[in-house]
Amino acid sequence: MSIAVSSVTKTYGSQKALNQLSFTIEKGSVVGFLGPNGAGKSTMMKILTGYIFPTEGEVSVCGIDVLNNAIEAQKRIGYLPEHNPLYADMYVKEYLQFQAAIYKIDKKEVFAVIERVGLVPEAHKKVKQLSKGYQQRVGLAAALLHNPDVLILDEPTTGLDPNQLIEIRALIKELGKDKTVLFSTHIMQEVEAVCDRVIIIKKGEIVVDKLLSEIRSEDSQQIEVTFDYKIEEQFIKRLPHLKSYKNNYDTTWFLNFDTNEDMRAVVFDFAQENGLKILGLNTHNQNLENLFRERTN
């Protein structure tokens, strides 16, 4: 198993950032690691890389205990943190050669990585002269230099333009063929385009752990309906096939049904039977964005 996390808890004083988190990831997987701000994603990634330690629990990377042998585990990990730390006054090639020296890697590997991440036109510029997107590429190149078995990428596509996004997506998918990639982002389209599986956390706990193929194939739909006045929860519960619901505003409800039957007619009939008028109605098939909103609101 490339990554194994067992019952990890992390507390800061009285605040619990992670609560009994457990998951495993096999080699050759690209996994989206999602959650709202403050959910604990970056904390978990820092624990995986040995940057910080959990209050409780066990973590291993490629069979190496991160808590007791962090240096050996770090040799197997390529890490691109959310706030990409770069030496702005160094030239791109110079910076990557400096990183290669730390890992005791032949300098010729630097040129191979520069080409792989699309940095050839920028290699002779200073880091501070690069756009945000190209600085992200420098960080990704540094994470790949030592050919790690596991890649941990925290918001790797931040600042990329649409063309760069396509290129980096393709690179991440290619890397996922023989490496384990844990990929955090707030952009759902990126996860759907790149990942095989998604883990969603909320307040330090896992609320979803599914293959993307399972999410796409689920017979479910979401209806957003606005009535002309506020109704009680007990009336909404009468709707058939209702899996979950949320009253976002006084008169607007998000209704999730566990059927592929078009439930709009049923909602119209429900409104008529209860003397309601429908002011707005939209239907959505189940997708990652809807699932994320449903489980993290």
CSV table of C-alpha atoms in Angstrom, one decimal:
chain,number,residue,atom,x,y,z
A,1,MET,CA,0.0,0.0,0.0
A,2,SER,CA,1.5,3.4,-1.0
A,3,ILE,CA,-0.3,5.4,1.6
A,4,ALA,CA,-1.9,4.1,4.8
A,5,VAL,CA,-3.5,6.4,7.4
A,6,SER,CA,-5.0,4.8,10.5
A,7,SER,CA,-7.1,6.7,13.1
A,8,VAL,CA,-5.2,10.0,12.7
A,9,THR,CA,-6.2,12.8,15.1
A,10,LYS,CA,-4.6,16.2,15.3
A,11,THR,CA,-5.5,18.7,17.9
A,12,TYR,CA,-4.3,22.3,18.4
A,13,GLY,CA,-5.2,23.1,22.0
A,14,SER,CA,-9.0,22.5,22.3
A,15,GLN,CA,-9.5,22.6,18.5
A,16,LYS,CA,-9.6,19.2,16.7
A,17,ALA,CA,-8.3,19.6,13.1
A,18,LEU,CA,-8.5,15.9,12.3
A,19,ASN,CA,-10.7,13.3,14.0
A,20,GLN,CA,-9.9,9.6,13.7
A,21,LEU,CA,-9.1,9.8,9.9
A,22,SER,CA,-8.4,6.5,8.2
A,23,PHE,CA,-7.8,5.7,4.5
A,24,THR,CA,-5.5,3.8,2.2
A,25,ILE,CA,-4.3,4.5,-1.4
A,26,GLU,CA,-2.8,2.0,-3.7
A,27,LYS,CA,0.0,2.6,-6.2
A,28,GLY,CA,-1.2,3.8,-9.6
A,29,SER,CA,-4.1,5.8,-8.2
A,30,VAL,CA,-4.9,9.5,-8.6
A,31,VAL,CA,-7.0,10.6,-5.6
A,32,GLY,CA,-8.8,13.9,-5.2
A,33,PHE,CA,-8.6,15.1,-1.6
A,34,LEU,CA,-11.4,17.7,-1.1
A,35,GLY,CA,-13.1,19.7,1.6
A,36,PRO,CA,-14.2,23.2,2.5
A,37,ASN,CA,-11.7,25.7,3.9
A,38,GLY,CA,-10.6,24.6,7.3
A,39,ALA,CA,-11.6,21.0,6.8
A,40,GLY,CA,-8.1,19.7,7.6
A,41,LYS,CA,-6.8,18.9,4.1
A,42,SER,CA,-3.4,20.7,4.4
A,43,THR,CA,-3.0,19.4,7.9
A,44,MET,CA,-3.3,15.8,6.7
A,45,MET,CA,-0.9,16.5,3.8
A,46,LYS,CA,1.7,17.9,6.2
A,47,ILE,CA,1.4,14.9,8.4
A,48,LEU,CA,1.9,12.6,5.4
A,49,THR,CA,5.1,14.4,4.5
A,50,GLY,CA,6.4,14.3,8.1
A,51,TYR,CA,6.3,18.1,8.3
A,52,ILE,CA,4.1,17.9,11.4
A,53,PHE,CA,3.0,14.9,13.6
A,54,PRO,CA,-0.4,13.7,14.6
A,55,THR,CA,-1.7,13.8,18.1
A,56,GLU,CA,-2.8,10.2,17.7
A,57,GLY,CA,-2.8,7.5,15.0
A,58,GLU,CA,-0.4,5.9,12.5
A,59,VAL,CA,0.8,6.9,9.0
A,60,SER,CA,2.9,5.0,6.5
A,61,VAL,CA,4.2,5.8,3.0
A,62,CYS,CA,5.4,2.9,0.9
A,63,GLY,CA,5.5,0.8,4.0
A,64,ILE,CA,7.7,3.2,5.9
A,65,ASP,CA,6.4,4.5,9.3
A,66,VAL,CA,6.4,8.3,8.8
A,67,LEU,CA,6.3,9.0,12.5
A,68,ASN,CA,9.3,7.0,13.4
A,69,ASN,CA,11.3,7.3,10.1
A,70,ALA,CA,10.3,10.6,8.5
A,71,ILE,CA,13.5,11.1,6.5
A,72,GLU,CA,13.3,7.7,4.8
A,73,ALA,CA,9.6,8.3,4.0
A,74,GLN,CA,10.3,11.8,2.6
A,75,LYS,CA,12.7,10.2,0.1
A,76,ARG,CA,9.7,8.5,-1.4
A,77,ILE,CA,7.5,11.6,-1.5
A,78,GLY,CA,7.3,14.6,-3.9
A,79,TYR,CA,5.5,17.4,-2.3
A,80,LEU,CA,4.0,20.6,-3.8
A,81,PRO,CA,2.6,22.7,-0.9
A,82,GLU,CA,-0.3,25.2,-1.3
A,83,HIS,CA,2.1,28.1,-0.8
A,84,ASN,CA,4.9,27.1,-3.2
A,85,PRO,CA,8.3,28.0,-1.5
A,86,LEU,CA,10.7,29.2,-4.2
A,87,TYR,CA,14.0,31.2,-4.2
A,88,ALA,CA,12.7,34.1,-6.3
A,89,ASP,CA,16.2,35.5,-7.1
A,90,MET,CA,17.5,32.2,-8.5
A,91,TYR,CA,17.3,31.2,-12.1
A,92,VAL,CA,14.9,28.3,-12.8
A,93,LYS,CA,17.7,26.0,-14.0
A,94,GLU,CA,19.9,27.1,-11.1
A,95,TYR,CA,17.1,26.5,-8.5
A,96,LEU,CA,16.4,23.0,-9.8
A,97,GLN,CA,20.1,22.2,-9.9
A,98,PHE,CA,20.3,23.3,-6.3
A,99,GLN,CA,17.4,21.0,-5.4
A,100,ALA,CA,19.0,18.1,-7.3
A,101,ALA,CA,22.2,18.6,-5.3
A,102,ILE,CA,20.2,18.2,-2.1
A,103,TYR,CA,18.9,14.8,-3.3
A,104,LYS,CA,22.4,14.0,-4.8
A,105,ILE,CA,20.9,13.6,-8.3
A,106,ASP,CA,22.8,13.9,-11.5
A,107,LYS,CA,22.3,17.4,-13.0
A,108,LYS,CA,21.2,15.9,-16.3
A,109,GLU,CA,18.0,14.8,-14.6
A,110,VAL,CA,17.2,18.5,-14.2
A,111,PHE,CA,16.9,19.0,-17.9
A,112,ALA,CA,14.6,16.0,-18.3
A,113,VAL,CA,12.3,17.3,-15.6
A,114,ILE,CA,12.3,20.8,-17.1
A,115,GLU,CA,11.2,19.4,-20.4
A,116,ARG,CA,8.6,17.1,-18.8
A,117,VAL,CA,6.8,20.0,-17.1
A,118,GLY,CA,7.0,22.4,-20.0
A,119,LEU,CA,9.6,24.8,-18.6
A,120,VAL,CA,12.1,24.8,-21.4
A,121,PRO,CA,11.2,28.4,-22.7
A,122,GLU,CA,11.5,29.8,-19.1
A,123,ALA,CA,14.6,27.8,-17.8
A,124,HIS,CA,17.0,30.8,-18.2
A,125,LYS,CA,14.7,33.3,-16.4
A,126,LYS,CA,14.7,34.2,-12.7
A,127,VAL,CA,11.9,32.6,-10.7
A,128,LYS,CA,10.5,36.1,-9.8
A,129,GLN,CA,10.1,36.9,-13.5
A,130,LEU,CA,7.7,34.0,-14.1
A,131,SER,CA,4.0,34.1,-14.0
A,132,LYS,CA,2.1,32.4,-11.2
A,133,GLY,CA,1.4,29.4,-13.5
A,134,TYR,CA,5.0,28.9,-14.4
A,135,GLN,CA,6.1,29.2,-10.8
A,136,GLN,CA,3.7,26.4,-10.1
A,137,ARG,CA,5.5,24.4,-12.7
A,138,VAL,CA,8.8,25.0,-11.1
A,139,GLY,CA,7.4,23.7,-7.8
A,140,LEU,CA,6.1,20.6,-9.6
A,141,ALA,CA,9.5,20.1,-11.3
A,142,ALA,CA,11.2,20.2,-7.8
A,143,ALA,CA,8.7,17.7,-6.5
A,144,LEU,CA,9.5,15.3,-9.4
A,145,LEU,CA,13.3,15.6,-9.4
A,146,HIS,CA,14.1,12.6,-7.3
A,147,ASN,CA,11.5,10.4,-9.1
A,148,PRO,CA,9.3,9.8,-6.0
A,149,ASP,CA,6.8,7.0,-5.6
A,150,VAL,CA,4.2,9.2,-4.0
A,151,LEU,CA,3.2,12.7,-5.1
A,152,ILE,CA,1.3,15.0,-2.8
A,153,LEU,CA,0.0,18.1,-4.6
A,154,ASP,CA,-1.8,20.8,-2.7
A,155,GLU,CA,-3.6,23.1,-5.1
A,156,PRO,CA,-1.2,22.4,-8.0
A,157,THR,CA,-3.2,24.1,-10.7
A,158,THR,CA,-3.6,27.5,-9.0
A,159,GLY,CA,-2.8,30.3,-11.4
A,160,LEU,CA,-2.6,28.2,-14.5
A,161,ASP,CA,-4.3,29.5,-17.7
A,162,PRO,CA,-6.6,27.2,-19.7
A,163,ASN,CA,-3.9,25.9,-22.0
A,164,GLN,CA,-1.5,25.2,-19.0
A,165,LEU,CA,-4.4,23.4,-17.2
A,166,ILE,CA,-4.8,20.9,-20.0
A,167,GLU,CA,-1.0,20.3,-20.1
A,168,ILE,CA,-0.7,19.8,-16.3
A,169,ARG,CA,-3.9,17.6,-16.2
A,170,ALA,CA,-2.3,15.4,-18.8
A,171,LEU,CA,1.0,15.3,-16.9
A,172,ILE,CA,-0.8,14.3,-13.6
A,173,LYS,CA,-2.7,11.6,-15.3
A,174,GLU,CA,0.5,10.2,-16.9
A,175,LEU,CA,2.2,10.3,-13.5
A,176,GLY,CA,-0.7,8.4,-11.9
A,177,LYS,CA,0.1,5.4,-14.1
A,178,ASP,CA,3.1,4.4,-12.0
A,179,LYS,CA,2.9,6.7,-9.0
A,180,THR,CA,0.4,7.4,-6.2
A,181,VAL,CA,-1.0,10.9,-6.5
A,182,LEU,CA,-2.9,12.7,-3.7
A,183,PHE,CA,-4.3,15.8,-5.3
A,184,SER,CA,-6.1,18.6,-3.4
A,185,THR,CA,-8.0,21.4,-5.2
A,186,HIS,CA,-11.2,23.4,-4.9
A,187,ILE,CA,-11.9,23.0,-8.6
A,188,MET,CA,-14.3,20.1,-9.1
A,189,GLN,CA,-13.8,20.0,-12.9
A,190,GLU,CA,-10.1,19.3,-12.2
A,191,VAL,CA,-10.9,16.3,-10.0
A,192,GLU,CA,-13.4,14.9,-12.5
A,193,ALA,CA,-10.8,15.3,-15.3
A,194,VAL,CA,-7.8,13.8,-13.5
A,195,CYS,CA,-8.8,11.6,-10.6
A,196,ASP,CA,-10.0,8.0,-10.2
A,197,ARG,CA,-11.3,8.4,-6.7
A,198,VAL,CA,-12.3,11.2,-4.4
A,199,ILE,CA,-12.1,11.6,-0.6
A,200,ILE,CA,-14.1,14.5,0.9
A,201,ILE,CA,-13.5,15.6,4.5
A,202,LYS,CA,-15.5,18.0,6.6
A,203,LYS,CA,-14.3,19.2,10.1
A,204,GLY,CA,-11.5,16.6,10.0
A,205,GLU,CA,-13.7,13.6,9.2
A,206,ILE,CA,-14.3,11.7,6.0
A,207,VAL,CA,-17.8,12.2,4.6
A,208,VAL,CA,-17.3,10.7,1.2
A,209,ASP,CA,-14.8,8.1,-0.1
A,210,LYS,CA,-15.8,6.8,-3.6
A,211,LEU,CA,-14.6,6.1,-7.1
A,212,LEU,CA,-15.5,8.8,-9.6
A,213,SER,CA,-17.2,6.0,-11.7
A,214,GLU,CA,-19.5,5.2,-8.8
A,215,ILE,CA,-20.5,8.9,-8.4
A,216,ARG,CA,-21.3,9.2,-12.1
A,217,SER,CA,-23.4,6.0,-12.2
A,218,GLU,CA,-25.5,6.7,-9.2
A,219,ASP,CA,-29.3,6.9,-9.9
A,220,SER,CA,-29.9,10.2,-8.2
A,221,GLN,CA,-30.9,13.7,-8.9
A,222,GLN,CA,-31.1,17.0,-7.2
A,223,ILE,CA,-34.0,19.5,-7.5
A,224,GLU,CA,-33.7,23.1,-6.4
A,225,VAL,CA,-37.2,24.4,-5.8
A,226,THR,CA,-38.5,27.8,-4.6
A,227,PHE,CA,-42.0,28.1,-3.2
A,228,ASP,CA,-44.0,31.2,-2.8
A,229,TYR,CA,-43.8,31.0,1.0
A,230,LYS,CA,-42.0,29.1,3.7
A,231,ILE,CA,-43.2,25.6,4.5
A,232,GLU,CA,-42.3,23.2,7.4
A,233,GLU,CA,-39.8,20.4,7.2
A,234,GLN,CA,-42.5,17.8,8.0
A,235,PHE,CA,-44.3,18.5,4.7
A,236,ILE,CA,-41.1,18.1,2.6
A,237,LYS,CA,-40.5,14.7,4.2
A,238,ARG,CA,-43.7,13.4,2.5
A,239,LEU,CA,-42.0,13.5,-0.9
A,240,PRO,CA,-41.3,9.9,-2.3
A,241,HIS,CA,-37.7,8.8,-3.0
A,242,LEU,CA,-36.4,11.7,-0.9
A,243,LYS,CA,-32.8,10.9,0.2
A,244,SER,CA,-31.9,14.2,1.8
A,245,TYR,CA,-32.9,17.8,1.8
A,246,LYS,CA,-31.7,21.2,2.8
A,247,ASN,CA,-33.5,24.5,3.3
A,248,ASN,CA,-30.9,27.0,2.0
A,249,TYR,CA,-33.2,30.0,2.2
A,250,ASP,CA,-36.6,30.6,3.7
A,251,THR,CA,-38.5,29.4,0.6
A,252,THR,CA,-35.8,27.5,-1.3
A,253,TRP,CA,-35.1,23.8,-0.9
A,254,PHE,CA,-32.4,21.5,-2.3
A,255,LEU,CA,-34.0,18.1,-2.6
A,256,ASN,CA,-32.0,14.9,-3.4
A,257,PHE,CA,-33.8,11.9,-4.7
A,258,ASP,CA,-32.4,8.3,-5.0
A,259,THR,CA,-34.1,7.5,-8.3
A,260,ASN,CA,-33.5,8.2,-12.0
A,261,GLU,CA,-37.2,9.0,-12.4
A,262,ASP,CA,-37.8,12.7,-13.3
A,263,MET,CA,-39.2,14.0,-10.0
A,264,ARG,CA,-40.2,17.4,-11.3
A,265,ALA,CA,-43.8,16.3,-11.9
A,266,VAL,CA,-44.0,14.9,-8.4
A,267,VAL,CA,-42.8,18.2,-6.9
A,268,PHE,CA,-45.4,20.1,-9.0
A,269,ASP,CA,-48.2,17.8,-7.8
A,270,PHE,CA,-46.9,18.2,-4.2
A,271,ALA,CA,-47.1,22.0,-4.5
A,272,GLN,CA,-50.6,21.9,-5.9
A,273,GLU,CA,-51.8,19.5,-3.2
A,274,ASN,CA,-50.4,21.8,-0.5
A,275,GLY,CA,-51.7,25.1,-2.0
A,276,LEU,CA,-48.2,26.2,-3.0
A,277,LYS,CA,-47.0,28.1,-6.0
A,278,ILE,CA,-43.6,27.2,-7.5
A,279,LEU,CA,-41.5,30.3,-8.3
A,280,GLY,CA,-38.4,28.5,-9.5
A,281,LEU,CA,-37.3,24.9,-10.2
A,282,ASN,CA,-34.0,23.5,-11.5
A,283,THR,CA,-33.0,19.9,-11.7
A,284,HIS,CA,-29.4,18.5,-11.7
A,285,ASN,CA,-28.0,15.0,-12.2
A,286,GLN,CA,-25.7,13.8,-9.5
A,287,ASN,CA,-22.1,14.9,-10.0
A,288,LEU,CA,-19.1,15.7,-7.8
A,289,GLU,CA,-20.1,19.3,-7.3
A,290,ASN,CA,-23.6,18.4,-6.1
A,291,LEU,CA,-22.2,15.7,-3.9
A,292,PHE,CA,-19.6,18.0,-2.4
A,293,ARG,CA,-22.2,20.7,-1.7
A,294,GLU,CA,-24.6,18.1,-0.2
A,295,ARG,CA,-22.1,16.6,2.2
A,296,THR,CA,-20.2,19.7,3.3
A,297,ASN,CA,-23.0,22.3,3.8
